[in-house]
Amino acid sequence: MADIGTKQLNQAQYDAVYYRGGPLLVLAGAGSGKTRVITERIAALVERDVPEDAITAVTFTNKAAREMRERLSARLGDREKRLRICTFHALGLMMVREHAALVGRRARLSIFAVSEQKSSMRSVLADLNLPSDNDQVDRSLAKLSQFKNGMIETGDNALAKIAENYEALLQKMNAVDFDDLIVLPIRLLSENPEVRALWQSRCRHFLVDEYQDSSRTQYDFVRLLAPEDANLTVVGDDDQSIYGWRGAEVKNLFQLQRDYPSLEVVRLEENYRSTGSILQAANSLIANNTGRLGKTLRSNLGQGKKVRIWEAPTAVDEAERVAAEIRAQRASAGVKWDDFCILYRASFRSRQLEIAMRDAGIPYHVSGGLSFFDYTEIQDTLAYMRLISNFSDDLAFMRAISRPRRGIGSKALEVIGDYAERKKMSMLEACVDEGFEHSKQEMLKLFGRLIVDLEHVFLHGEADDAFDMMLEQTGLEDAIRREAENEDEEERRMGNVLSLRTWWIRHCEKGGNLSTFLQHIFLLADNEDDDPQGQVRLMTVHGAKGLEFSHVFVVGMEEGTFPHKNAMDENRLEEERRLMYVAMTRARHRLTLSYAKSQRKFGQIESMGPSPFLQEIDKDVLHWVDGEADCDESRADAKEEVDAHMAAMREMLGLD
């Protein structure tokens, strides 16, 4: 054990933190302290007098980047603020903004979220006389994203033409989409040696967290920023690579050893999260995968209780049993609601669980519900702010001009769009152009002048005054209040807008402006944090990665559900096994795996068999609760369950 001031690191952690001399792979198992290692490594570099501007650390979520900053702030004080710590896409945005002209953009650009991408794609398909219904738009966007991320070739001239026209449209509107925040920086670095040298100096020490989640294009991004002899630190776990469906490639970890011949590998195998039984179960399962670098987690918490397996007649019975157990354990053990988490492979399993939670009076939260940024009133307000920031954002113009309704329908928008296209200008500029003629001409000019006036206020006025003036003078606040069906809805909708207002003002108080605010909002909207307190968490296994709970229930452990039938058909069994490994290693003290013997599908009762994964787990650490009634483990478990349920009843009756 080695000392860092008052902190303690195990030997492997110490080796990773203080490694010198080039590329390093930290193969970090679940619960092995990887976040601590990467933050301590950054702190050690700073304390070694490496310039803060030469250190860049990237990860995949805003929450992870924020946690890293908070830890470093505690270690380094104000020096933390000079470090470059962000997501891959935020780093790409920095590059695009700084060198916008080199990628055909201007600095005050818009970042298109899904709704704007769909509108743009619909326009592109229509111009090419291709079907532009919702399904075709979704398919075209999916193929375009796969093409941009190197997952497929263009394959045919149609996709190539779609990609060309889509890029031209975004360039005309001075906009980028999420994929562009990686693709454009790659082009920028590849085609401009001076820019590449500049950013390589800013990434002289380049650290990448959760590397197993990187895509092919993100790997290319890393390679451009960190040559083979660079001070590159990569932290990842091949056993937790579960995002292949969205482009993540576990083989990037293996490719490192070929592209960085001097790569040093440090394995973090001491686990500080889970008991020995849980880790033994997880290790035995993942050992069935062939494509892995190999490691074995060891518990720092003792052996603990065996992993339970429950069998239920139906999914409804399964949900009710889980709810009853949670209520009982909370009453008897004095744990909190948010110590419990229920995981499932397929989101449809949440329906029975929600009913069971309600019936048991258990507060719960289903992760992945409607995002703050998806509410209509927020999208409307942001449309005005986007247009004020970027007059070329035609999609923001089309939404803003119709909210509130001004009698400008699709035909009028088509006329404005045609005129703007002929004159090579934006739709907003067309409204105030002297040569534009329309029956709604005066109203359109008033609207255009209003947006220009608001731009001046947002640039030179107070943040709160600018926001309030926008709501009032555009008529947006009146529309939001008028269209609410009742007072509760009005309060909720205006409450959302006022939350956005507070966010905007705080951003300005920190020195931000409208352009940086909108860019920040986009990055958050794509990866919104979801951290409810005081509630049982219900979520898919994909959504649980990076989290941990004292008590974890994994439901729906049936053949065809977990592993998923589609994954089996597509030969993705190893990724499904990694997904199961992630589910199991979320648990600290108690892990329960549950399956239903039957479920209703399309009105018919269908028999279900247990998941084959259950047979791959080391039997020495499993307790099949419903099949071993006479064993010591089952008797002890049954007594504990009875005691817990009695405690729950006493709590409900107010006898404690």
XYZ file of C-alpha atoms in Angstrom:
656
model
C 0.000 0.000 0.000
C 1.406 3.403 -0.987
C 0.780 6.819 0.537
C -0.417 9.986 -1.226
C -0.549 12.474 1.597
C -3.452 11.276 3.695
C -4.838 9.130 0.879
C -4.162 5.439 0.350
C -3.806 3.665 -2.990
C -3.272 -0.020 -3.571
C -0.188 -0.990 -5.564
C -1.921 -1.223 -8.943
C -3.614 2.151 -8.430
C -0.275 3.678 -7.419
C 1.403 2.268 -10.538
C -1.309 3.817 -12.723
C -1.286 7.212 -10.994
C 2.500 7.672 -11.144
C 3.306 5.908 -14.421
C 5.690 7.878 -16.626
C 6.930 7.355 -20.116
C 4.208 7.221 -22.772
C 0.930 5.412 -23.491
C -0.842 3.645 -20.622
C -3.915 1.401 -20.528
C -5.585 1.132 -17.120
C -7.799 -1.959 -17.351
C -10.197 -1.091 -14.535
C -12.737 -3.621 -13.335
C -16.134 -2.620 -11.932
C -15.855 -0.909 -8.544
C -12.044 -0.850 -8.633
C -11.672 2.895 -8.100
C -11.025 3.989 -11.686
C -12.447 7.506 -11.199
C -10.146 7.993 -8.233
C -7.184 6.769 -10.266
C -7.783 9.073 -13.229
C -8.355 12.128 -11.005
C -5.313 11.332 -8.859
C -3.240 10.915 -12.033
C -4.334 14.362 -13.258
C -3.588 15.850 -9.826
C -0.156 14.202 -9.816
C 0.626 15.736 -13.220
C -0.357 19.202 -12.013
C 1.660 18.794 -8.816
C 4.586 17.757 -11.023
C 4.291 21.218 -12.642
C 2.834 20.049 -15.945
C 1.039 23.157 -17.339
C -2.722 22.864 -16.839
C -3.304 23.915 -20.471
C -1.349 20.862 -21.630
C -3.723 18.438 -19.850
C -6.975 17.297 -21.475
C -9.299 14.645 -20.033
C -12.383 13.398 -21.856
C -15.222 11.103 -20.898
C -18.685 10.301 -22.253
C -21.174 12.013 -19.938
C -21.531 15.455 -18.416
C -22.118 13.826 -15.038
C -18.798 11.967 -15.189
C -16.947 15.109 -16.282
C -18.559 17.096 -13.460
C -17.641 14.461 -10.875
C -14.057 14.506 -12.107
C -13.942 18.296 -11.787
C -15.423 18.234 -8.284
C -12.814 15.752 -7.094
C -9.985 17.720 -8.675
C -11.277 20.980 -7.226
C -11.034 19.429 -3.759
C -7.449 18.352 -4.528
C -6.155 21.334 -6.492
C -8.316 24.335 -5.614
C -8.440 27.046 -8.299
C -5.875 25.246 -10.457
C -8.653 22.814 -11.439
C -10.423 25.592 -13.394
C -7.554 25.788 -15.881
C -7.788 22.085 -16.760
C -9.601 20.928 -19.911
C -12.079 18.300 -18.634
C -15.144 17.574 -20.764
C -16.963 15.061 -22.947
C -15.697 14.004 -26.382
C -18.395 16.111 -28.010
C -17.675 19.181 -25.886
C -14.014 18.946 -26.931
C -15.098 18.704 -30.549
C -17.314 21.757 -30.096
C -14.350 23.750 -28.756
C -12.414 22.924 -31.926
C -15.271 23.694 -34.307
C -15.962 27.026 -32.636
C -12.302 28.072 -32.586
C -11.645 27.058 -36.196
C -15.171 27.418 -37.623
C -14.077 28.946 -40.934
C -11.925 25.895 -41.719
C -14.997 23.639 -41.631
C -17.339 25.987 -43.456
C -19.037 27.473 -40.390
C -19.147 30.694 -38.408
C -18.449 30.810 -34.676
C -22.049 31.548 -33.608
C -23.336 28.228 -34.889
C -26.392 26.188 -33.927
C -26.262 22.573 -32.801
C -29.205 20.580 -34.098
C -30.879 18.123 -31.760
C -33.029 15.224 -32.980
C -36.091 17.301 -33.894
C -34.039 19.730 -36.006
C -32.180 16.850 -37.659
C -35.499 15.290 -38.631
C -36.792 18.528 -40.136
C -33.570 18.982 -42.087
C -33.621 15.398 -43.363
C -37.276 15.714 -44.393
C -36.365 18.780 -46.447
C -33.409 16.988 -48.056
C -35.499 13.941 -48.989
C -38.255 16.109 -50.458
C -35.728 18.056 -52.570
C -34.395 14.759 -53.926
C -37.953 13.554 -54.699
C -37.541 10.700 -52.221
C -40.165 9.514 -49.701
C -40.093 11.818 -46.660
C -42.496 10.153 -44.223
C -41.451 9.778 -40.581
C -40.142 6.226 -40.974
C -38.040 7.156 -43.999
C -36.652 10.207 -42.205
C -35.663 8.059 -39.201
C -34.070 5.396 -41.419
C -32.143 7.987 -43.422
C -30.834 9.695 -40.284
C -29.793 6.348 -38.811
C -27.914 5.396 -41.990
C -26.322 8.828 -42.204
C -25.135 8.566 -38.591
C -23.710 5.097 -39.249
C -21.936 6.455 -42.327
C -20.494 9.444 -40.449
C -19.279 7.163 -37.646
C -17.594 4.740 -40.040
C -20.006 1.882 -39.292
C -21.084 1.517 -42.959
C -19.973 2.719 -46.389
C -22.321 4.903 -48.421
C -23.227 1.730 -50.345
C -25.255 3.509 -52.981
C -25.446 6.849 -54.727
C -28.710 7.725 -52.964
C -27.121 7.782 -49.491
C -24.108 9.684 -50.818
C -26.403 12.321 -52.336
C -28.451 12.538 -49.133
C -25.262 13.024 -47.110
C -24.018 15.712 -49.507
C -27.303 17.672 -49.497
C -27.760 17.305 -45.737
C -24.289 18.742 -45.108
C -24.962 21.599 -47.557
C -28.210 22.440 -45.749
C -26.556 22.469 -42.318
C -23.709 24.574 -43.667
C -26.221 27.067 -45.119
C -27.913 27.366 -41.724
C -24.553 27.586 -39.936
C -25.421 24.454 -37.962
C -23.947 21.104 -36.986
C -25.473 17.930 -35.608
C -24.145 15.737 -32.802
C -22.110 13.469 -35.089
C -20.451 16.532 -36.635
C -18.879 17.367 -33.275
C -16.575 14.382 -33.826
C -16.486 14.173 -37.637
C -15.649 17.838 -38.280
C -12.763 17.943 -35.748
C -11.312 14.809 -37.387
C -11.416 16.566 -40.755
C -9.991 19.703 -39.164
C -7.065 17.861 -37.566
C -6.399 15.703 -40.629
C -6.325 18.548 -43.154
C -4.596 21.286 -41.125
C -1.145 20.429 -39.702
C -0.946 23.735 -37.800
C -4.253 23.110 -36.065
C -3.248 19.520 -35.293
C 0.040 20.689 -33.754
C -1.831 23.265 -31.656
C -4.272 20.727 -30.230
C -1.616 18.069 -29.728
C 0.189 20.597 -27.526
C -3.032 21.181 -25.603
C -3.368 17.403 -25.245
C 0.283 16.735 -24.363
C -1.159 14.679 -21.519
C -4.372 13.179 -22.890
C -6.601 11.051 -20.632
C -9.673 9.131 -21.811
C -12.172 7.587 -19.388
C -14.646 4.764 -20.210
C -12.615 3.968 -23.315
C -14.525 0.768 -24.016
C -17.471 2.978 -25.041
C -15.538 4.697 -27.838
C -16.629 4.404 -31.461
C -14.412 4.013 -34.496
C -14.507 7.765 -35.198
C -13.729 8.594 -31.569
C -10.725 6.278 -31.782
C -9.586 8.134 -34.921
C -10.065 11.379 -32.968
C -7.803 10.085 -30.173
C -5.152 8.909 -32.649
C -4.943 12.381 -34.232
C -4.548 14.063 -30.845
C -2.142 11.491 -29.382
C 0.592 10.037 -31.648
C 2.014 6.616 -30.813
C 4.661 7.973 -28.421
C 2.297 10.430 -26.697
C 1.445 10.625 -23.000
C -1.916 8.936 -23.533
C -3.773 7.407 -20.583
C -6.756 5.246 -21.419
C -9.028 3.894 -18.679
C -11.562 1.235 -19.597
C -13.016 -2.210 -19.048
C -13.600 -4.575 -21.953
C -16.069 -6.526 -19.780
C -18.338 -3.462 -19.586
C -18.538 -2.650 -23.300
C -22.318 -2.682 -23.819
C -23.038 0.003 -26.411
C -22.247 -1.797 -29.663
C -25.714 -0.923 -30.955
C -24.761 2.761 -30.996
C -21.286 2.393 -32.444
C -19.053 1.514 -29.464
C -16.326 -0.966 -30.439
C -14.675 -3.058 -27.738
C -11.932 -3.901 -30.236
C -10.612 -0.341 -29.772
C -9.019 -1.610 -26.548
C -7.227 -4.367 -28.443
C -6.260 -1.975 -31.262
C -4.373 0.178 -28.750
C -1.682 -2.468 -28.352
C -1.080 -2.463 -32.122
C -1.109 1.317 -32.626
C 0.880 2.105 -29.464
C 3.679 -0.513 -29.380
C 5.116 0.778 -26.077
C 1.722 0.598 -24.325
C 1.920 -0.302 -20.624
C -1.069 -2.182 -19.155
C -2.068 -1.877 -15.477
C -4.940 -4.014 -14.199
C -7.156 -2.786 -11.350
C -8.699 -5.958 -9.905
C -9.381 -5.071 -6.269
C -13.090 -4.246 -5.980
C -14.343 -1.862 -3.273
C -18.044 -2.079 -4.131
C -19.391 -5.642 -4.061
C -19.176 -8.644 -1.762
C -17.169 -11.726 -2.676
C -20.218 -13.807 -3.607
C -21.455 -11.195 -6.073
C -18.019 -10.862 -7.680
C -17.515 -14.622 -7.847
C -20.855 -14.925 -9.616
C -20.004 -12.105 -12.054
C -16.483 -13.434 -12.715
C -17.762 -16.920 -13.488
C -20.331 -15.534 -15.932
C -18.005 -13.222 -17.875
C -15.315 -15.917 -18.087
C -17.501 -17.521 -20.792
C -16.620 -14.652 -23.150
C -13.657 -15.303 -25.445
C -12.981 -11.749 -26.657
C -11.518 -10.162 -23.524
C -8.167 -8.970 -22.191
C -8.721 -10.870 -18.965
C -8.847 -9.960 -15.275
C -10.427 -11.318 -12.084
C -12.048 -9.013 -9.555
C -11.357 -9.545 -5.847
C -13.651 -8.214 -3.134
C -12.496 -5.901 -0.392
C -15.732 -6.454 1.589
C -15.742 -10.136 2.552
C -17.801 -12.969 1.075
C -21.306 -11.775 1.942
C -24.578 -13.539 1.093
C -25.129 -15.796 -1.877
C -26.831 -14.475 -5.003
C -30.534 -15.312 -4.858
C -32.514 -16.683 -7.801
C -36.288 -16.345 -7.671
C -38.853 -18.093 -9.806
C -42.339 -16.560 -10.199
C -45.460 -17.926 -11.948
C -45.944 -14.703 -13.979
C -44.347 -11.297 -14.466
C -47.102 -9.806 -12.293
C -46.246 -12.187 -9.435
C -42.571 -11.411 -9.941
C -43.191 -7.655 -9.656
C -45.346 -8.042 -6.542
C -42.730 -10.217 -4.874
C -39.988 -7.672 -5.558
C -42.156 -4.835 -4.205
C -42.990 -6.782 -1.053
C -39.330 -7.619 -0.474
C -38.249 -3.993 -0.890
C -40.846 -2.769 1.575
C -39.934 -5.488 4.054
C -36.177 -4.934 3.820
C -36.536 -1.191 4.239
C -38.606 -1.663 7.395
C -36.350 -4.263 8.990
C -32.893 -3.153 7.975
C -33.340 0.604 8.249
C -32.176 1.199 4.684
C -33.446 4.010 2.429
C -35.683 3.704 -0.617
C -32.867 4.824 -2.905
C -30.692 1.929 -1.710
C -32.828 -0.286 -3.985
C -32.714 -0.629 -7.738
C -34.694 -2.859 -10.107
C -33.040 -3.598 -13.458
C -34.507 -5.105 -16.615
C -33.231 -5.877 -20.104
C -36.387 -4.729 -21.889
C -38.242 -1.561 -20.888
C -41.711 -3.125 -21.184
C -41.026 -4.927 -17.884
C -41.382 -1.610 -16.038
C -45.177 -1.582 -16.451
C -45.921 -4.414 -13.996
C -43.272 -3.077 -11.635
C -44.826 0.399 -11.562
C -48.228 -1.057 -10.662
C -46.668 -3.175 -7.911
C -44.765 -0.166 -6.536
C -47.925 1.933 -6.422
C -49.928 -0.824 -4.761
C -47.231 -1.241 -2.116
C -47.014 2.515 -1.495
C -43.354 2.620 -2.523
C -41.943 5.855 -3.995
C -40.189 5.060 -7.259
C -38.667 6.696 -10.306
C -38.526 5.217 -13.810
C -35.328 6.456 -15.438
C -35.603 7.490 -19.051
C -38.923 9.380 -18.779
C -39.758 12.589 -20.616
C -36.747 14.901 -20.607
C -36.976 18.527 -19.478
C -35.819 19.500 -22.947
C -38.646 17.576 -24.624
C -41.452 19.731 -23.194
C -43.124 21.892 -25.827
C -42.778 25.128 -23.874
C -39.019 24.562 -23.497
C -38.549 23.756 -27.183
C -40.548 26.880 -28.119
C -38.511 29.142 -25.836
C -35.226 27.685 -27.044
C -36.328 28.182 -30.666
C -36.550 31.933 -30.063
C -33.199 31.969 -28.274
C -31.567 29.996 -31.092
C -32.954 32.359 -33.721
C -31.837 35.437 -31.778
C -28.352 33.923 -31.539
C -28.157 32.697 -35.147
C -30.235 34.432 -37.841
C -29.328 31.597 -40.260
C -31.133 28.943 -38.188
C -34.126 28.411 -40.490
C -35.565 25.593 -38.386
C -35.653 27.832 -35.314
C -37.305 30.529 -37.482
C -40.043 28.155 -38.636
C -40.861 27.086 -35.077
C -40.681 30.597 -33.611
C -42.804 32.259 -36.308
C -45.617 29.804 -35.547
C -45.466 30.123 -31.737
C -47.764 31.805 -30.955
C -49.843 31.370 -34.095
C -49.574 34.332 -36.465
C -51.427 32.961 -39.448
C -48.189 31.888 -41.132
C -48.890 28.434 -42.488
C -46.867 25.952 -44.519
C -47.611 27.712 -47.824
C -46.332 31.055 -46.521
C -43.227 29.363 -45.134
C -42.677 27.753 -48.527
C -42.858 31.165 -50.233
C -40.384 32.638 -47.729
C -38.103 29.639 -48.150
C -38.152 29.861 -51.960
C -37.312 33.571 -51.850
C -34.526 32.991 -49.343
C -33.105 30.220 -51.529
C -33.080 32.426 -54.644
C -31.456 35.316 -52.804
C -28.986 33.080 -50.920
C -30.122 34.388 -47.535
C -31.799 33.047 -44.415
C -35.592 33.006 -44.020
C -35.377 35.687 -41.320
C -33.365 37.938 -43.618
C -35.915 37.322 -46.372
C -38.706 38.670 -44.147
C -37.062 42.089 -43.896
C -35.611 42.209 -47.414
C -36.909 45.132 -49.498
C -37.658 42.927 -52.496
C -39.808 40.404 -50.605
C -43.565 40.693 -51.163
C -46.330 38.798 -49.373
C -49.822 39.406 -48.045
C -48.400 39.082 -44.511
C -45.460 41.313 -45.382
C -45.941 43.886 -42.623
C -46.328 41.261 -39.928
C -43.255 39.413 -41.179
C -41.161 42.576 -41.172
C -42.321 43.357 -37.655
C -41.307 39.859 -36.596
C -37.902 40.229 -38.239
C -37.267 43.603 -36.606
C -38.361 42.176 -33.243
C -35.750 39.406 -33.465
C -33.053 41.922 -34.432
C -34.038 44.167 -31.500
C -33.978 41.212 -29.136
C -30.491 40.292 -30.353
C -29.319 43.765 -29.269
C -30.949 43.336 -25.844
C -29.407 39.874 -25.343
C -25.990 41.220 -26.359
C -26.030 44.448 -24.347
C -28.820 44.274 -21.770
C -29.257 42.501 -18.454
C -29.841 38.745 -18.682
C -33.172 38.774 -16.796
C -34.535 41.764 -18.744
C -33.620 40.161 -22.072
C -35.372 36.891 -21.215
C -38.494 38.622 -19.881
C -38.696 40.940 -22.890
C -38.456 37.940 -25.213
C -41.333 36.155 -23.443
C -43.518 39.264 -23.420
C -42.873 40.849 -26.824
C -43.020 37.597 -28.784
C -46.332 36.682 -27.118
C -44.885 33.345 -26.058
C -45.759 33.661 -22.359
C -49.390 34.565 -23.145
C -49.632 31.582 -25.497
C -48.226 29.177 -22.901
C -50.692 30.388 -20.279
C -53.657 30.549 -22.675
C -53.165 27.042 -24.069
C -52.929 25.342 -20.648
C -56.027 23.280 -19.913
C -56.084 24.123 -16.196
C -54.199 26.023 -13.505
C -52.009 23.047 -12.603
C -50.835 22.666 -16.199
C -50.238 26.411 -16.484
C -48.153 26.335 -13.314
C -46.149 23.332 -14.518
C -45.462 24.792 -17.967
C -44.492 28.237 -16.722
C -42.449 26.602 -13.963
C -40.396 24.864 -16.652
C -39.825 28.140 -18.503
C -38.820 29.927 -15.305
C -36.352 27.134 -14.555
C -34.801 27.774 -17.965
C -34.734 31.516 -17.145
C -32.840 30.848 -13.895
C -30.400 28.618 -15.742
C -29.807 31.354 -18.348
C -29.182 34.053 -15.724
C -26.710 31.862 -13.803
C -24.871 31.116 -17.033
C -24.499 34.860 -17.709
C -23.342 35.500 -14.148
C -20.475 33.102 -14.849
C -19.445 35.128 -17.914
C -21.387 33.213 -20.575
C -23.446 34.575 -23.443
C -26.404 33.411 -25.505
C -24.318 31.429 -27.970
C -22.387 29.531 -25.294
C -25.587 28.988 -23.295
C -27.347 27.316 -26.225
C -24.331 25.143 -26.986
C -24.134 24.136 -23.314
C -27.874 23.379 -23.269
C -27.547 21.127 -26.295
C -24.779 19.045 -24.755
C -26.814 18.656 -21.561
C -30.024 17.838 -23.420
C -28.281 14.994 -25.214
C -27.147 13.528 -21.925
C -29.447 14.808 -19.218
C -28.593 13.777 -15.688
C -31.134 11.635 -13.916
C -30.466 11.385 -10.175
C -33.672 11.260 -8.118
C -33.350 11.069 -4.349
C -35.441 9.058 -1.889
C -36.999 6.744 -4.475
C -36.539 3.165 -5.652
C -34.915 3.244 -9.079
C -36.423 1.333 -12.014
C -34.244 1.274 -15.125
C -32.842 -0.722 -18.000
C -29.434 -2.296 -17.497
C -27.990 0.038 -20.145
C -29.143 3.005 -18.063
C -27.541 1.662 -14.873
C -23.944 1.596 -16.054
C -21.748 3.578 -13.682
C -24.249 3.397 -10.812
C -24.291 1.242 -7.674
C -26.902 0.275 -5.090
C -26.941 -1.755 -1.886
C -29.787 -3.987 -3.115
C -30.238 -4.865 -6.791
C -32.999 -6.951 -8.378
C -32.535 -8.071 -11.980
C -35.956 -9.156 -13.256
C -36.976 -10.776 -16.524
C -34.208 -13.379 -16.503
C -35.989 -15.541 -19.077
C -34.640 -17.161 -22.204
C -35.290 -14.805 -25.119
C -35.535 -11.785 -22.822
C -32.057 -11.787 -21.289
C -30.115 -12.543 -23.435
C -32.409 -10.772 -25.867
C -33.694 -12.842 -28.779
C -32.570 -10.260 -31.343
C -29.053 -10.294 -29.947
C -28.995 -14.083 -30.168
C -30.161 -13.952 -33.794
C -27.482 -11.362 -34.620
C -24.669 -13.291 -32.924
C -24.198 -10.697 -30.178
C -24.238 -13.106 -27.240
C -20.934 -11.830 -25.818
C -22.240 -8.263 -25.576
C -25.385 -9.560 -23.854
C -23.172 -11.404 -21.374
C -21.237 -8.195 -20.746
C -24.566 -6.459 -20.165
C -25.468 -9.095 -17.577
C -22.045 -8.632 -15.960
C -22.746 -4.897 -15.670
C -26.144 -5.625 -14.081
C -24.642 -7.956 -11.478
C -21.784 -5.639 -10.529
C -24.166 -2.753 -9.713
C -24.956 -4.546 -6.417
C -23.001 -3.877 -3.238
C -24.468 -6.298 -0.693
C -27.508 -8.137 -2.043
C -28.188 -9.367 -5.580
C -31.406 -11.095 -6.609
C -32.000 -12.542 -10.086
C -35.620 -13.252 -10.955
C -37.587 -14.813 -13.808
C -41.211 -15.590 -14.653
C -42.299 -19.039 -15.803
C -44.900 -17.545 -18.118
C -46.018 -14.235 -19.573
C -48.834 -12.906 -21.701
C -47.976 -12.096 -25.308
C -50.574 -10.890 -27.779
C -53.337 -12.146 -25.533
C -51.841 -15.645 -25.162
C -50.066 -17.211 -22.171
C -46.582 -18.339 -23.197
C -44.311 -20.584 -21.125
C -40.819 -19.247 -20.473
C -37.585 -20.987 -19.534
C -34.878 -19.481 -17.306
C -32.037 -17.550 -18.939
C -29.059 -19.704 -19.978
C -26.885 -17.154 -18.150
C -28.161 -18.538 -14.850
C -26.547 -21.887 -15.672
C -23.175 -20.215 -16.352
C -22.858 -18.752 -12.854
C -20.751 -20.574 -10.255
C -23.231 -22.725 -8.331
C -21.246 -22.330 -5.106
C -22.458 -18.733 -4.768
C -26.049 -19.248 -5.984
C -29.147 -19.862 -3.891
C -32.148 -21.079 -5.909
C -34.683 -19.934 -3.330
C -37.725 -21.696 -4.768
C -35.991 -24.987 -5.528
C -34.059 -25.724 -2.309
C -36.670 -25.627 0.428
C -34.774 -27.989 2.738
C -31.274 -26.544 2.576
C -29.730 -24.460 5.364
C -29.432 -21.416 3.120
C -33.118 -21.597 2.219
C -34.232 -21.957 5.838
C -32.098 -18.990 6.903
C -33.383 -16.941 3.985
C -36.971 -17.868 4.755
C -36.576 -16.787 8.392
C -35.007 -13.494 7.326
C -37.854 -12.926 4.855
C -40.523 -13.627 7.503
C -38.826 -11.299 10.002
C -38.559 -8.573 7.377
C -42.203 -8.855 6.368
C -43.312 -8.773 10.004
C -41.283 -5.597 10.479
C -42.959 -4.094 7.419
C -46.401 -4.918 8.788
C -45.544 -3.340 12.157
C -44.377 -0.197 10.368
C -47.582 0.014 8.308
C -49.709 -0.444 11.455
C -47.689 2.118 13.392
C -46.603 -0.375 16.039
C -42.911 0.595 16.002
